[in-house]
Amino acid sequence: MLSQKEFYASTLFIAKQKIIKAYQDLPLVGAHCYGYCSQVLPGARWQGYTAGISTVGITGDGGIVDYLFIGNDRFFEDNVREQSFKQIWNNPNIFAFNRQFNKNKAGPNCLNCKHLKNFRGGCNSMSYSLTQKFNNNPYCFYSFEQNQLKA
């Protein structure tokens, strides 16, 4: 697992390569968990965690998950082998953690952040992997930069 500093440095590398190399020469991009809320990185725009809002993961066996990299079948919401994707997607209770986001359920890394309403604690795959809690990503660039700029 990368440390927070290593994770940030890898994003600086990606940003630098995007500036040096034309996209068609080297299509290097970071995953959606890279760079959101950064005040330093160029082009670090993120629209928030989109699981259940505009994206979904479907596993090889038909499981519906918020994000394929979450890697834990207890987060399966449903299965396309049991009912249609349209029925699953239109179920108002699916992805409740994101569709019915409650800022009071955010973890301590994000609870008092000014970006919480829009970004909902960042990438939940990162958040859960690192803290065993959703809406609590400790690798948030906004937080990292705030702490580094104070140092």
PDB file of C-alpha atoms in Angstrom:
ATOM      1  CA  MET A   1       0.000   0.000   0.000  1.00  0.00           C
ATOM      2  CA  LEU A   2       1.308   3.423  -0.904  1.00  0.00           C
ATOM      3  CA  SER A   3       1.701   5.947   1.862  1.00  0.00           C
ATOM      4  CA  GLN A   4      -0.240   9.209   1.588  1.00  0.00           C
ATOM      5  CA  LYS A   5       2.914  11.006   0.404  1.00  0.00           C
ATOM      6  CA  GLU A   6       3.661   8.310  -2.187  1.00  0.00           C
ATOM      7  CA  PHE A   7       0.072   8.438  -3.433  1.00  0.00           C
ATOM      8  CA  TYR A   8       0.293  12.210  -3.800  1.00  0.00           C
ATOM      9  CA  ALA A   9       3.694  11.933  -5.531  1.00  0.00           C
ATOM     10  CA  SER A  10       2.313   9.418  -8.033  1.00  0.00           C
ATOM     11  CA  THR A  11      -0.375  11.939  -8.922  1.00  0.00           C
ATOM     12  CA  LEU A  12       2.223  14.677  -9.381  1.00  0.00           C
ATOM     13  CA  PHE A  13       4.006  12.318 -11.775  1.00  0.00           C
ATOM     14  CA  ILE A  14       0.797  11.716 -13.754  1.00  0.00           C
ATOM     15  CA  ALA A  15       0.057  15.454 -13.889  1.00  0.00           C
ATOM     16  CA  LYS A  16       3.607  16.196 -15.059  1.00  0.00           C
ATOM     17  CA  GLN A  17       3.430  13.538 -17.784  1.00  0.00           C
ATOM     18  CA  LYS A  18       0.117  14.939 -19.025  1.00  0.00           C
ATOM     19  CA  ILE A  19       1.829  18.325 -19.439  1.00  0.00           C
ATOM     20  CA  ILE A  20       5.033  17.001 -21.030  1.00  0.00           C
ATOM     21  CA  LYS A  21       3.477  14.407 -23.332  1.00  0.00           C
ATOM     22  CA  ALA A  22       0.531  14.943 -25.596  1.00  0.00           C
ATOM     23  CA  TYR A  23      -2.383  12.722 -24.624  1.00  0.00           C
ATOM     24  CA  GLN A  24      -2.217  10.868 -27.939  1.00  0.00           C
ATOM     25  CA  ASP A  25       1.490  10.127 -27.364  1.00  0.00           C
ATOM     26  CA  LEU A  26       1.086   8.854 -23.815  1.00  0.00           C
ATOM     27  CA  PRO A  27      -2.499   8.459 -22.620  1.00  0.00           C
ATOM     28  CA  LEU A  28      -1.619   8.374 -18.924  1.00  0.00           C
ATOM     29  CA  VAL A  29      -4.498   9.187 -16.614  1.00  0.00           C
ATOM     30  CA  GLY A  30      -5.153   8.543 -12.958  1.00  0.00           C
ATOM     31  CA  ALA A  31      -8.159   6.643 -11.673  1.00  0.00           C
ATOM     32  CA  HIS A  32     -11.096   8.638 -10.405  1.00  0.00           C
ATOM     33  CA  CYS A  33      -9.645   8.574  -6.890  1.00  0.00           C
ATOM     34  CA  TYR A  34      -6.659  10.680  -7.954  1.00  0.00           C
ATOM     35  CA  GLY A  35      -6.433  14.397  -7.362  1.00  0.00           C
ATOM     36  CA  TYR A  36      -9.863  15.596  -6.354  1.00  0.00           C
ATOM     37  CA  CYS A  37     -10.131  18.808  -4.351  1.00  0.00           C
ATOM     38  CA  SER A  38      -6.499  19.629  -5.053  1.00  0.00           C
ATOM     39  CA  GLN A  39      -5.574  23.277  -4.974  1.00  0.00           C
ATOM     40  CA  VAL A  40      -2.220  22.548  -6.615  1.00  0.00           C
ATOM     41  CA  LEU A  41      -2.670  19.951  -9.358  1.00  0.00           C
ATOM     42  CA  PRO A  42      -3.703  21.241 -12.776  1.00  0.00           C
ATOM     43  CA  GLY A  43      -7.007  19.904 -14.026  1.00  0.00           C
ATOM     44  CA  ALA A  44      -7.859  18.146 -10.778  1.00  0.00           C
ATOM     45  CA  ARG A  45     -11.605  18.339 -11.178  1.00  0.00           C
ATOM     46  CA  TRP A  46     -13.830  15.696  -9.700  1.00  0.00           C
ATOM     47  CA  GLN A  47     -17.601  15.567  -9.578  1.00  0.00           C
ATOM     48  CA  GLY A  48     -17.855  13.482  -6.449  1.00  0.00           C
ATOM     49  CA  TYR A  49     -18.337   9.779  -5.894  1.00  0.00           C
ATOM     50  CA  THR A  50     -20.655   8.746  -8.738  1.00  0.00           C
ATOM     51  CA  ALA A  51     -21.578   5.197  -7.665  1.00  0.00           C
ATOM     52  CA  GLY A  52     -25.300   4.723  -8.009  1.00  0.00           C
ATOM     53  CA  ILE A  53     -25.657   8.252  -9.370  1.00  0.00           C
ATOM     54  CA  SER A  54     -24.174   7.855 -12.847  1.00  0.00           C
ATOM     55  CA  THR A  55     -21.932   4.782 -12.617  1.00  0.00           C
ATOM     56  CA  VAL A  56     -22.102   1.212 -11.400  1.00  0.00           C
ATOM     57  CA  GLY A  57     -19.870  -1.846 -11.390  1.00  0.00           C
ATOM     58  CA  ILE A  58     -21.010  -5.226 -12.678  1.00  0.00           C
ATOM     59  CA  THR A  59     -18.899  -8.219 -11.709  1.00  0.00           C
ATOM     60  CA  GLY A  60     -18.315 -11.229 -13.945  1.00  0.00           C
ATOM     61  CA  ASP A  61     -20.988 -13.188 -12.096  1.00  0.00           C
ATOM     62  CA  GLY A  62     -23.565 -10.389 -12.426  1.00  0.00           C
ATOM     63  CA  GLY A  63     -23.124  -8.742  -9.042  1.00  0.00           C
ATOM     64  CA  ILE A  64     -23.948  -5.037  -8.882  1.00  0.00           C
ATOM     65  CA  VAL A  65     -21.453  -3.068  -6.818  1.00  0.00           C
ATOM     66  CA  ASP A  66     -20.697   0.596  -6.417  1.00  0.00           C
ATOM     67  CA  TYR A  67     -17.154   0.290  -7.702  1.00  0.00           C
ATOM     68  CA  LEU A  68     -15.423  -2.841  -8.973  1.00  0.00           C
ATOM     69  CA  PHE A  69     -12.239  -2.234  -7.002  1.00  0.00           C
ATOM     70  CA  ILE A  70     -13.995  -2.313  -3.668  1.00  0.00           C
ATOM     71  CA  GLY A  71     -13.291  -6.049  -3.766  1.00  0.00           C
ATOM     72  CA  ASN A  72     -15.789  -7.251  -1.235  1.00  0.00           C
ATOM     73  CA  ASP A  73     -18.957  -9.136  -2.151  1.00  0.00           C
ATOM     74  CA  ARG A  74     -20.756  -7.982   0.983  1.00  0.00           C
ATOM     75  CA  PHE A  75     -21.201  -4.676  -0.839  1.00  0.00           C
ATOM     76  CA  PHE A  76     -23.162  -6.291  -3.676  1.00  0.00           C
ATOM     77  CA  GLU A  77     -26.423  -4.436  -4.115  1.00  0.00           C
ATOM     78  CA  ASP A  78     -28.120  -6.970  -6.398  1.00  0.00           C
ATOM     79  CA  ASN A  79     -27.447  -9.250  -9.351  1.00  0.00           C
ATOM     80  CA  VAL A  80     -28.363  -8.843 -13.028  1.00  0.00           C
ATOM     81  CA  ARG A  81     -28.866 -12.589 -13.260  1.00  0.00           C
ATOM     82  CA  GLU A  82     -31.764 -12.315 -10.835  1.00  0.00           C
ATOM     83  CA  GLN A  83     -33.501  -9.226 -12.239  1.00  0.00           C
ATOM     84  CA  SER A  84     -32.971  -6.745 -15.030  1.00  0.00           C
ATOM     85  CA  PHE A  85     -30.446  -3.968 -14.759  1.00  0.00           C
ATOM     86  CA  LYS A  86     -33.242  -1.446 -15.334  1.00  0.00           C
ATOM     87  CA  GLN A  87     -35.168  -2.800 -12.335  1.00  0.00           C
ATOM     88  CA  ILE A  88     -32.052  -2.709 -10.191  1.00  0.00           C
ATOM     89  CA  TRP A  89     -31.040   0.783 -11.271  1.00  0.00           C
ATOM     90  CA  ASN A  90     -34.530   2.187 -10.709  1.00  0.00           C
ATOM     91  CA  ASN A  91     -34.754   0.755  -7.192  1.00  0.00           C
ATOM     92  CA  PRO A  92     -34.654   3.863  -4.946  1.00  0.00           C
ATOM     93  CA  ASN A  93     -33.069   1.890  -2.097  1.00  0.00           C
ATOM     94  CA  ILE A  94     -30.017   0.707  -4.014  1.00  0.00           C
ATOM     95  CA  PHE A  95     -26.799   2.611  -3.274  1.00  0.00           C
ATOM     96  CA  ALA A  96     -28.543   4.340  -0.380  1.00  0.00           C
ATOM     97  CA  PHE A  97     -25.147   5.288   1.087  1.00  0.00           C
ATOM     98  CA  ASN A  98     -24.656   7.593  -1.899  1.00  0.00           C
ATOM     99  CA  ARG A  99     -28.113   8.325  -3.294  1.00  0.00           C
ATOM    100  CA  GLN A 100     -29.380   9.218   0.180  1.00  0.00           C
ATOM    101  CA  PHE A 101     -26.102  10.594   1.474  1.00  0.00           C
ATOM    102  CA  ASN A 102     -26.151  11.796   5.060  1.00  0.00           C
ATOM    103  CA  LYS A 103     -23.214  14.026   5.975  1.00  0.00           C
ATOM    104  CA  ASN A 104     -23.554  13.037   9.642  1.00  0.00           C
ATOM    105  CA  LYS A 105     -22.430   9.509   8.718  1.00  0.00           C
ATOM    106  CA  ALA A 106     -19.089  10.698   7.333  1.00  0.00           C
ATOM    107  CA  GLY A 107     -15.952   9.520   9.074  1.00  0.00           C
ATOM    108  CA  PRO A 108     -13.640  11.728  11.122  1.00  0.00           C
ATOM    109  CA  ASN A 109     -11.343  12.462   8.145  1.00  0.00           C
ATOM    110  CA  CYS A 110     -14.183  14.189   6.307  1.00  0.00           C
ATOM    111  CA  LEU A 111     -16.880  15.118   8.812  1.00  0.00           C
ATOM    112  CA  ASN A 112     -15.962  18.805   9.079  1.00  0.00           C
ATOM    113  CA  CYS A 113     -14.640  19.301   5.546  1.00  0.00           C
ATOM    114  CA  LYS A 114     -16.026  22.137   3.453  1.00  0.00           C
ATOM    115  CA  HIS A 115     -16.157  19.747   0.466  1.00  0.00           C
ATOM    116  CA  LEU A 116     -18.223  17.041   2.209  1.00  0.00           C
ATOM    117  CA  LYS A 117     -21.577  17.979   0.673  1.00  0.00           C
ATOM    118  CA  ASN A 118     -20.261  17.729  -2.896  1.00  0.00           C
ATOM    119  CA  PHE A 119     -17.576  15.062  -2.604  1.00  0.00           C
ATOM    120  CA  ARG A 120     -19.101  12.878   0.116  1.00  0.00           C
ATOM    121  CA  GLY A 121     -15.837  11.834   1.680  1.00  0.00           C
ATOM    122  CA  GLY A 122     -14.126  10.915  -1.568  1.00  0.00           C
ATOM    123  CA  CYS A 123     -13.598   7.557  -3.191  1.00  0.00           C
ATOM    124  CA  ASN A 124     -15.306   4.929  -1.056  1.00  0.00           C
ATOM    125  CA  SER A 125     -13.055   2.183  -2.342  1.00  0.00           C
ATOM    126  CA  MET A 126     -10.030   4.053  -0.985  1.00  0.00           C
ATOM    127  CA  SER A 127     -11.916   5.065   2.124  1.00  0.00           C
ATOM    128  CA  TYR A 128     -13.021   1.546   2.996  1.00  0.00           C
ATOM    129  CA  SER A 129      -9.689  -0.016   2.086  1.00  0.00           C
ATOM    130  CA  LEU A 130      -7.821   2.338   4.395  1.00  0.00           C
ATOM    131  CA  THR A 131     -10.288   2.936   7.246  1.00  0.00           C
ATOM    132  CA  GLN A 132     -13.005   0.246   7.032  1.00  0.00           C
ATOM    133  CA  LYS A 133     -15.510   3.095   6.753  1.00  0.00           C
ATOM    134  CA  PHE A 134     -17.235   4.861   3.857  1.00  0.00           C
ATOM    135  CA  ASN A 135     -17.069   8.639   3.390  1.00  0.00           C
ATOM    136  CA  ASN A 136     -13.755   8.894   5.206  1.00  0.00           C
ATOM    137  CA  ASN A 137     -10.905   8.904   2.654  1.00  0.00           C
ATOM    138  CA  PRO A 138      -7.667   9.798   4.455  1.00  0.00           C
ATOM    139  CA  TYR A 139      -5.850  10.232   1.116  1.00  0.00           C
ATOM    140  CA  CYS A 140      -7.892  13.266   0.124  1.00  0.00           C
ATOM    141  CA  PHE A 141      -5.658  15.795  -1.596  1.00  0.00           C
ATOM    142  CA  TYR A 142      -7.433  18.776  -0.080  1.00  0.00           C
ATOM    143  CA  SER A 143      -6.678  17.524   3.421  1.00  0.00           C
ATOM    144  CA  PHE A 144      -3.126  16.492   2.482  1.00  0.00           C
ATOM    145  CA  GLU A 145      -2.348  19.886   0.934  1.00  0.00           C
ATOM    146  CA  GLN A 146      -3.896  21.755   3.863  1.00  0.00           C
ATOM    147  CA  ASN A 147      -1.711  19.822   6.302  1.00  0.00           C
ATOM    148  CA  GLN A 148       1.436  20.129   4.157  1.00  0.00           C
ATOM    149  CA  LEU A 149       0.957  23.860   3.593  1.00  0.00           C
ATOM    150  CA  LYS A 150       0.648  24.392   7.355  1.00  0.00           C
ATOM    151  CA  ALA A 151       3.875  22.482   8.006  1.00  0.00           C
TER     152      ALA A 151
END
